[in-house]
Coordinates of C-alpha atoms in Angstrom, one line a residue:
X1 CA -14.6 -32.5 -30.0
X2 CA -13.1 -34.0 -26.9
X3 CA -14.2 -37.6 -25.9
X4 CA -15.0 -38.2 -22.3
X5 CA -16.0 -41.4 -20.5
X6 CA -19.6 -42.3 -19.9
X7 CA -19.3 -42.1 -16.1
X8 CA -17.8 -38.6 -16.5
X9 CA -20.8 -37.5 -18.6
X10 CA -23.1 -38.8 -15.9
X11 CA -21.1 -37.0 -13.2
X12 CA -21.3 -33.7 -15.0
X13 CA -25.1 -34.1 -15.6
X14 CA -25.6 -34.7 -11.9
X15 CA -23.8 -31.5 -11.1
X16 CA -25.8 -29.6 -13.7
X17 CA -29.0 -30.8 -12.0
X18 CA -27.7 -29.7 -8.7
X19 CA -27.0 -26.2 -10.1
X20 CA -30.4 -26.1 -11.6
X21 CA -32.0 -27.1 -8.2
X22 CA -30.2 -24.2 -6.5
X23 CA -31.2 -21.8 -9.4
X24 CA -34.9 -22.7 -9.0
X25 CA -34.9 -22.4 -5.1
X26 CA -37.1 -19.6 -3.8
X27 CA -34.2 -18.2 -1.7
X28 CA -32.1 -17.8 -4.9
X29 CA -35.0 -16.1 -6.7
X30 CA -35.5 -13.8 -3.7
X31 CA -31.9 -12.8 -3.7
X32 CA -31.9 -12.1 -7.4
X33 CA -34.7 -9.5 -6.9
X34 CA -32.7 -8.1 -4.0
X35 CA -29.7 -7.6 -6.3
X36 CA -31.8 -5.8 -8.8
X37 CA -33.1 -3.5 -6.1
X38 CA -29.7 -3.0 -4.6
X39 CA -27.9 -2.0 -7.8
X40 CA -30.8 0.3 -8.7
X41 CA -30.5 2.0 -5.3
X42 CA -33.8 0.7 -4.0
X43 CA -32.4 -2.1 -1.7
X44 CA -33.3 -2.4 1.9
X45 CA -30.1 -4.3 3.1
X46 CA -26.4 -4.6 2.3
X47 CA -25.6 -7.4 -0.1
X48 CA -22.8 -9.9 0.7
X49 CA -20.4 -11.9 -1.4
X50 CA -17.4 -14.0 -0.5
X51 CA -15.0 -14.4 -3.5
X52 CA -13.6 -17.9 -3.6
X53 CA -11.0 -17.6 -6.4
X54 CA -8.1 -17.3 -3.9
X55 CA -8.9 -20.6 -2.2
X56 CA -10.8 -22.5 -5.0
X57 CA -8.2 -25.2 -5.1
X58 CA -8.8 -25.9 -1.4
X59 CA -12.6 -26.4 -1.8
X60 CA -13.1 -27.5 -5.4
X61 CA -10.1 -29.8 -6.0
X62 CA -11.0 -32.4 -3.4
X63 CA -14.5 -32.6 -4.9
X64 CA -13.4 -33.4 -8.4
X65 CA -13.9 -36.9 -9.7
X66 CA -13.5 -36.6 -13.5
X67 CA -10.2 -37.7 -15.0
X68 CA -10.1 -36.3 -18.6
X69 CA -8.9 -32.7 -18.8
X70 CA -12.0 -31.5 -20.6
X71 CA -14.4 -33.1 -18.3
X72 CA -12.4 -32.0 -15.2
X73 CA -12.5 -28.4 -16.4
X74 CA -16.2 -28.5 -16.9
X75 CA -16.7 -30.1 -13.5
X76 CA -14.6 -27.3 -11.9
X77 CA -16.7 -24.6 -13.7
X78 CA -20.0 -26.2 -12.5
X79 CA -18.8 -26.1 -8.9
X80 CA -17.9 -22.4 -9.4
X81 CA -21.5 -21.7 -10.4
X82 CA -23.1 -23.0 -7.2
X83 CA -20.5 -23.7 -4.5
X84 CA -20.9 -20.3 -2.8
X85 CA -24.5 -21.1 -2.1
X86 CA -23.8 -24.7 -0.9
X87 CA -20.9 -23.9 1.4
X88 CA -21.3 -20.3 2.6
X89 CA -24.9 -19.1 1.8
X90 CA -23.8 -15.6 0.9
X91 CA -25.7 -13.6 -1.7
X92 CA -23.9 -14.9 -4.8
X93 CA -26.8 -16.2 -6.8
X94 CA -27.0 -19.3 -9.1
X95 CA -27.9 -19.0 -12.8
X96 CA -30.3 -21.4 -14.5
X97 CA -27.9 -21.7 -17.5
X98 CA -24.2 -22.5 -18.1
X99 CA -22.4 -19.2 -18.8
X100 CA -19.6 -18.8 -21.2
X101 CA -17.7 -15.8 -22.6
X102 CA -16.3 -15.1 -26.0
X103 CA -12.7 -15.8 -26.4
X104 CA -11.4 -12.2 -26.8
X105 CA -8.0 -10.7 -26.3
X106 CA -6.2 -7.3 -26.1
X107 CA -2.4 -7.0 -26.2
X108 CA -1.2 -3.6 -25.1
X109 CA 1.3 -2.1 -27.6
X110 CA 1.4 -5.6 -29.2
X111 CA 3.8 -6.6 -26.4
X112 CA 3.6 -10.1 -24.9
X113 CA 3.6 -10.1 -21.1
X114 CA 6.6 -12.0 -19.8
X115 CA 6.5 -13.7 -16.3
X116 CA 9.2 -15.3 -14.3
X117 CA 7.0 -18.3 -13.6
X118 CA 5.3 -19.2 -16.9
X119 CA 4.1 -22.6 -15.5
X120 CA 2.2 -20.7 -12.8
X121 CA 3.4 -22.9 -10.0
X122 CA 2.1 -20.4 -7.4
X123 CA -1.5 -20.7 -8.9
X124 CA -1.4 -17.0 -9.8
X125 CA -1.2 -15.9 -6.1
X126 CA 2.4 -14.6 -6.5
X127 CA 4.0 -13.5 -9.7
X128 CA 6.9 -11.5 -11.1
X129 CA 6.7 -9.7 -14.4
X130 CA 9.8 -9.3 -16.6
X131 CA 9.8 -5.7 -17.9
X132 CA 9.9 -5.3 -21.7
X133 CA 9.7 -1.5 -21.8
X134 CA 12.3 0.6 -19.9
X135 CA 13.4 4.2 -20.5
X136 CA 10.3 5.8 -22.3
X137 CA 12.3 8.1 -24.5
X138 CA 14.5 5.3 -25.8
X139 CA 11.5 3.0 -26.3
X140 CA 9.7 5.6 -28.4
X141 CA 12.9 6.2 -30.4
X142 CA 13.4 2.4 -30.9
X143 CA 9.9 1.8 -32.0
X144 CA 9.0 -0.5 -29.2
X145 CA 5.6 1.2 -28.5
X146 CA 3.3 0.1 -31.3
X147 CA -0.4 0.1 -31.8
X148 CA -2.2 -2.4 -29.5
X149 CA -3.6 -5.5 -31.1
X150 CA -6.9 -7.3 -30.2
X151 CA -9.4 -9.8 -31.5
X152 CA -11.8 -12.6 -30.9
X153 CA -11.6 -16.3 -31.6
X154 CA -15.2 -17.1 -32.6
X155 CA -14.3 -20.7 -33.8
X156 CA -12.8 -21.6 -30.5
X157 CA -15.7 -20.1 -28.5
X158 CA -18.2 -22.1 -30.6
X159 CA -16.3 -25.3 -30.1
X160 CA -16.3 -24.9 -26.4
X161 CA -20.0 -24.1 -26.4
X162 CA -20.9 -27.1 -28.5
X163 CA -18.9 -29.4 -26.2
X164 CA -20.8 -28.2 -23.1
X165 CA -24.2 -28.1 -24.8
X166 CA -23.9 -31.7 -26.0
X167 CA -23.2 -32.9 -22.5
X168 CA -25.5 -30.8 -20.2
X169 CA -27.4 -28.5 -22.6
X170 CA -30.8 -30.2 -22.0
X171 CA -30.4 -29.4 -18.3
X172 CA -28.5 -26.1 -18.3
X173 CA -28.5 -24.4 -21.7
X174 CA -25.3 -22.8 -22.7
X175 CA -25.4 -19.0 -22.8
X176 CA -22.7 -16.8 -24.3
X177 CA -22.5 -13.8 -22.1
X178 CA -20.2 -10.8 -21.5
X179 CA -19.1 -9.6 -18.1
X180 CA -18.5 -5.9 -17.7
X181 CA -16.0 -4.1 -20.0
X182 CA -12.9 -4.2 -17.9
X183 CA -10.2 -1.5 -18.2
X184 CA -7.1 -1.3 -16.0
X185 CA -4.6 0.8 -17.9
X186 CA -1.9 1.1 -15.2
X187 CA -2.0 -2.6 -14.4
X188 CA -1.4 -3.5 -18.0
X189 CA 1.4 -1.0 -18.1
X190 CA 3.1 -2.3 -15.0
X191 CA 3.0 -5.8 -16.5
X192 CA 5.2 -4.8 -19.4
X193 CA 7.2 -1.9 -17.8
X194 CA 7.5 -2.7 -14.1
X195 CA 6.3 -0.5 -11.2
X196 CA 9.6 1.3 -10.5
X197 CA 10.3 2.1 -14.2
X198 CA 6.7 3.3 -14.6
X199 CA 7.1 5.8 -11.8
X200 CA 10.6 6.9 -13.0
X201 CA 9.1 7.5 -16.5
X202 CA 6.3 9.7 -15.0
X203 CA 9.0 11.8 -13.3
X204 CA 11.5 11.9 -16.1
X205 CA 9.2 12.2 -19.1
X206 CA 5.8 13.5 -18.0
X207 CA 4.9 14.7 -21.6
X208 CA 5.8 11.3 -23.1
X209 CA 3.9 9.5 -20.3
X210 CA 0.8 11.5 -21.1
X211 CA 1.3 10.6 -24.7
X212 CA 1.5 6.9 -23.7
X213 CA -1.7 7.1 -21.6
X214 CA -3.5 8.8 -24.6
X215 CA -2.5 5.9 -26.8
X216 CA -3.8 3.4 -24.2
X217 CA -7.1 5.3 -24.2
X218 CA -7.3 5.4 -28.0
X219 CA -6.4 1.7 -28.4
X220 CA -8.9 0.7 -25.7
X221 CA -11.8 2.6 -27.3
X222 CA -10.8 1.1 -30.7
X223 CA -11.0 -2.4 -29.1
X224 CA -14.5 -1.6 -27.8
X225 CA -15.5 -0.4 -31.3
X226 CA -14.4 -3.7 -32.7
X227 CA -16.6 -5.5 -30.1
X228 CA -19.5 -3.2 -31.0
X229 CA -19.1 -3.7 -34.8
X230 CA -19.0 -7.5 -34.3
X231 CA -22.0 -7.4 -32.0
X232 CA -19.9 -8.9 -29.2
X233 CA -21.1 -6.3 -26.6
X234 CA -23.8 -8.1 -24.7
X235 CA -26.2 -7.0 -22.0
X236 CA -24.9 -6.7 -18.4
X237 CA -28.1 -6.7 -16.6
X238 CA -28.2 -10.1 -14.8
X239 CA -25.7 -12.7 -13.6
X240 CA -22.8 -11.1 -15.2
X241 CA -19.9 -10.1 -13.0
X242 CA -18.7 -6.5 -12.5
X243 CA -15.0 -6.4 -11.8
X244 CA -14.4 -6.9 -8.1
X245 CA -16.8 -9.5 -6.6
X246 CA -20.1 -8.0 -7.5
X247 CA -23.0 -8.7 -9.9
X248 CA -24.6 -6.7 -12.7
X249 CA -28.3 -7.0 -12.0
X250 CA -30.0 -3.8 -13.0
X251 CA -33.1 -2.5 -14.7
X252 CA -31.3 0.7 -15.8
X253 CA -29.4 -0.7 -18.7
X254 CA -30.6 -2.1 -22.0
X255 CA -31.2 -5.9 -22.1
X256 CA -31.9 -8.6 -24.6
X257 CA -34.8 -6.8 -26.3
X258 CA -32.5 -3.9 -27.2
X259 CA -29.9 -6.3 -28.5
X260 CA -32.4 -7.7 -31.0
X261 CA -32.9 -4.2 -32.4
X262 CA -29.4 -2.8 -32.6
X263 CA -25.8 -3.4 -31.6
X264 CA -25.0 -2.5 -28.0
X265 CA -22.4 0.1 -27.3
X266 CA -20.1 0.7 -24.2
X267 CA -22.8 3.2 -23.1
X268 CA -25.3 0.3 -22.7
X269 CA -23.2 -1.8 -20.2
X270 CA -21.3 -1.9 -17.0
X271 CA -17.6 -1.0 -16.9
X272 CA -14.9 -1.5 -14.4
X273 CA -11.7 0.4 -13.7
X274 CA -9.0 0.6 -11.1
X275 CA -5.5 2.0 -10.6
X276 CA -3.9 0.2 -7.7
X277 CA -0.5 0.8 -9.2
X278 CA -0.6 4.5 -8.7
X279 CA -1.0 4.4 -5.0
X280 CA 2.6 5.5 -4.6
X281 CA 2.2 8.8 -6.5
X282 CA 0.6 12.0 -5.3
X283 CA -3.1 12.8 -6.1
X284 CA -1.8 15.8 -8.1
X285 CA 0.3 13.5 -10.3
X286 CA -2.6 11.0 -10.7
X287 CA -4.9 13.9 -11.7
X288 CA -2.4 15.2 -14.3
X289 CA -0.9 12.1 -15.8
X290 CA -3.3 9.2 -15.2
X291 CA -6.9 10.3 -14.7
X292 CA -7.4 12.0 -18.2
X293 CA -7.0 8.5 -19.7
X294 CA -9.3 6.9 -17.1
X295 CA -11.9 9.7 -17.5
X296 CA -12.1 9.3 -21.2
X297 CA -12.6 5.5 -21.0
X298 CA -14.7 5.5 -17.9
X299 CA -17.3 8.0 -19.2
X300 CA -18.1 5.7 -22.1
X301 CA -19.9 3.1 -19.9
X302 CA -23.5 3.0 -18.9
X303 CA -22.6 2.3 -15.3
X304 CA -19.2 2.3 -13.7
X305 CA -17.6 0.5 -10.8
X306 CA -14.2 1.9 -9.7
X307 CA -11.4 0.7 -7.5
X308 CA -9.7 -2.4 -5.9
X309 CA -7.3 -2.3 -3.1
X310 CA -6.2 1.3 -3.5
X311 CA -7.6 3.9 -1.1
X312 CA -9.9 6.1 -3.2
X313 CA -10.4 8.9 -0.7
X314 CA -7.3 10.9 -1.8
X315 CA -8.6 11.2 -5.4
X316 CA -12.3 11.3 -4.6
X317 CA -13.1 15.0 -4.6
X318 CA -10.8 16.1 -7.5
X319 CA -11.2 13.1 -9.8
X320 CA -13.7 10.4 -9.2
X321 CA -16.6 12.8 -8.6
X322 CA -16.3 13.6 -12.3
X323 CA -17.8 10.3 -13.2
X324 CA -21.5 10.9 -13.5
X325 CA -22.1 7.2 -14.3
X326 CA -20.3 6.0 -11.2
X327 CA -22.5 3.4 -9.3
X328 CA -20.0 1.6 -7.1
X329 CA -16.7 2.5 -5.5
X330 CA -14.4 0.2 -3.7
X331 CA -13.8 1.0 0.0
X332 CA -10.7 -1.1 0.6
X333 CA -9.0 -2.0 4.0
X334 CA -6.7 1.0 3.3
X335 CA -9.5 3.5 2.6
X336 CA -10.7 6.1 5.0
X337 CA -14.1 4.6 5.8
X338 CA -15.5 7.6 7.6
X339 CA -14.5 10.1 4.9
X340 CA -16.1 8.0 2.2
X341 CA -19.2 7.5 4.2
X342 CA -19.7 11.2 4.5
X343 CA -19.1 11.6 0.7
X344 CA -21.4 8.8 -0.4
X345 CA -24.3 9.4 2.1
X346 CA -27.5 10.0 0.2
X347 CA -25.7 9.7 -3.1
X348 CA -26.2 7.4 -6.1
X349 CA -22.9 5.6 -5.5
X350 CA -22.8 2.3 -3.6
X351 CA -20.3 2.0 -0.8
X352 CA -18.7 -1.4 -1.8
X353 CA -16.8 -2.4 1.3
X354 CA -13.9 -4.8 1.0
X355 CA -13.2 -6.0 4.6
X356 CA -9.8 -6.9 5.7
X357 CA -9.0 -10.6 4.7
X358 CA -7.0 -11.1 7.8
X359 CA -9.9 -12.2 9.9
X360 CA -11.0 -15.0 7.6
X361 CA -7.8 -15.9 5.7
X362 CA -4.8 -15.5 8.2
X363 CA -5.8 -17.0 11.5
X364 CA -6.9 -20.7 11.6
X365 CA -9.5 -19.7 14.2
X366 CA -12.0 -17.0 13.6
X367 CA -11.8 -14.2 16.2
X368 CA -15.5 -13.5 16.3
X369 CA -15.3 -10.5 18.6
X370 CA -12.7 -8.7 16.6
X371 CA -14.6 -9.5 13.4
X372 CA -17.8 -8.1 14.8
X373 CA -16.0 -4.9 15.7
X374 CA -14.6 -4.7 12.2
X375 CA -18.1 -5.0 10.7
X376 CA -19.6 -2.5 13.2
X377 CA -17.0 0.1 12.2
X378 CA -18.2 -0.2 8.6
X379 CA -21.9 -0.2 9.5
X380 CA -21.4 3.0 11.5
X381 CA -19.3 4.7 8.9
X382 CA -21.7 3.8 6.0
X383 CA -24.9 5.0 7.7
X384 CA -27.1 6.7 5.1
X385 CA -25.3 4.9 2.2
X386 CA -26.2 2.0 0.0
X387 CA -23.8 -0.6 1.3
X388 CA -22.3 -3.8 -0.1
X389 CA -19.8 -6.2 1.4
X390 CA -17.3 -8.1 -0.9
X391 CA -14.8 -10.2 0.9
X392 CA -11.8 -10.7 -1.3
X393 CA -8.1 -11.8 -1.2
X394 CA -8.6 -14.8 1.1
X395 CA -6.2 -17.5 0.1
X396 CA -6.9 -20.2 2.6
X397 CA -9.6 -21.3 5.0
X398 CA -7.0 -23.6 6.7
X399 CA -9.1 -26.6 5.6
X400 CA -12.1 -25.4 7.6
X401 CA -15.0 -24.6 5.2
X402 CA -17.3 -23.9 8.2
X403 CA -15.2 -20.9 9.0
X404 CA -16.4 -19.3 5.8
X405 CA -20.1 -20.1 6.6
X406 CA -19.7 -18.7 10.1
X407 CA -18.1 -15.5 8.7
X408 CA -21.2 -14.9 6.7
X409 CA -23.5 -15.7 9.6
X410 CA -21.7 -13.2 11.8
X411 CA -22.0 -10.5 9.1
X412 CA -25.7 -11.2 8.7
X413 CA -26.2 -11.0 12.4
X414 CA -24.4 -7.6 12.7
X415 CA -26.4 -6.2 9.7
X416 CA -29.6 -7.3 11.3
X417 CA -28.6 -5.8 14.7
X418 CA -26.8 -2.6 13.7
X419 CA -27.7 -1.5 10.2
X420 CA -29.5 1.7 9.6
X421 CA -30.2 3.2 6.2

């Protein structure tokens, strides 16, 4: 177990107490109930969350004081748990425990992803993958496409949990949790094949590409079966994350009581899927070559959230409506807002709006009038829908944390003034 200095321990315990104070605050508890109501389609207002991962280094790094790597990592994680509330006052709520995930892994076709910048000097914000697969016919003939491999490192998970529990466990108990089951087949494929080659293979070898997608589906479901058999599928009914900047709170899925009685299955939890990488193909090709895999995986989940930056309107009527468990769909900056507003009105699918990041993340000064107009367009298009705002893909606040808080204030003001269910 790592050894940290006494002053570092005290620092971490102070941050743990701060997290607990936020967790026990009446505002936090009220917003938790609002998340439950929202996800169960009973909410009275749109929920709001500002994702900070793109500019975490800008707001967390200057606050760090610990020196040893293990203490510094834990300090960073504690800030992640409550900094949204402290700086921006959006609707991201604070747990009264320290969450950790099992150390699981899934390697598509048993191929290691190769990147041009293995040291991650761009902090993950820009990257280039080195294709391993190429011509699909040749790759099958040469035996490059094997069964995917997967597993879990329980020993490593336990060591991490014991380390945290020993330092802050009497303040914030450590809880092993599972976020949604996350499945992004075309993204995994692009990481080992490249975008251009993936599209060429679709065109040159449609039958082989279908075979490839069928194997992804089979391997993914085998991975989920392993998680089920090892009782590693855990409830997603509370603070767990669901894919793209939203939270799992729901009364519709089984919780801890069910877990005590039997292993949970994919049908008991949230799932997330997207296919940004197929934006460049026609809806016909998506329906024929890609969606069968997505449909077989996606229908396994208890509740499903779909989409990231890709516009979903071209594939909505013919494909996504087949998901009877769909609860949230991403309405990205490239999506037809009005079209999706018409389709989702009075439905059981939440209109999860992803506003353009340009207003908050590009200009050093917030253009408040333009931002208000941007929000009003959404509030008008989504009338009659269950609405949620998730601001993603912001990579800098230009050193101005107050800009993020003002952004949330403006959105709340517009919702108060313009929103109609």
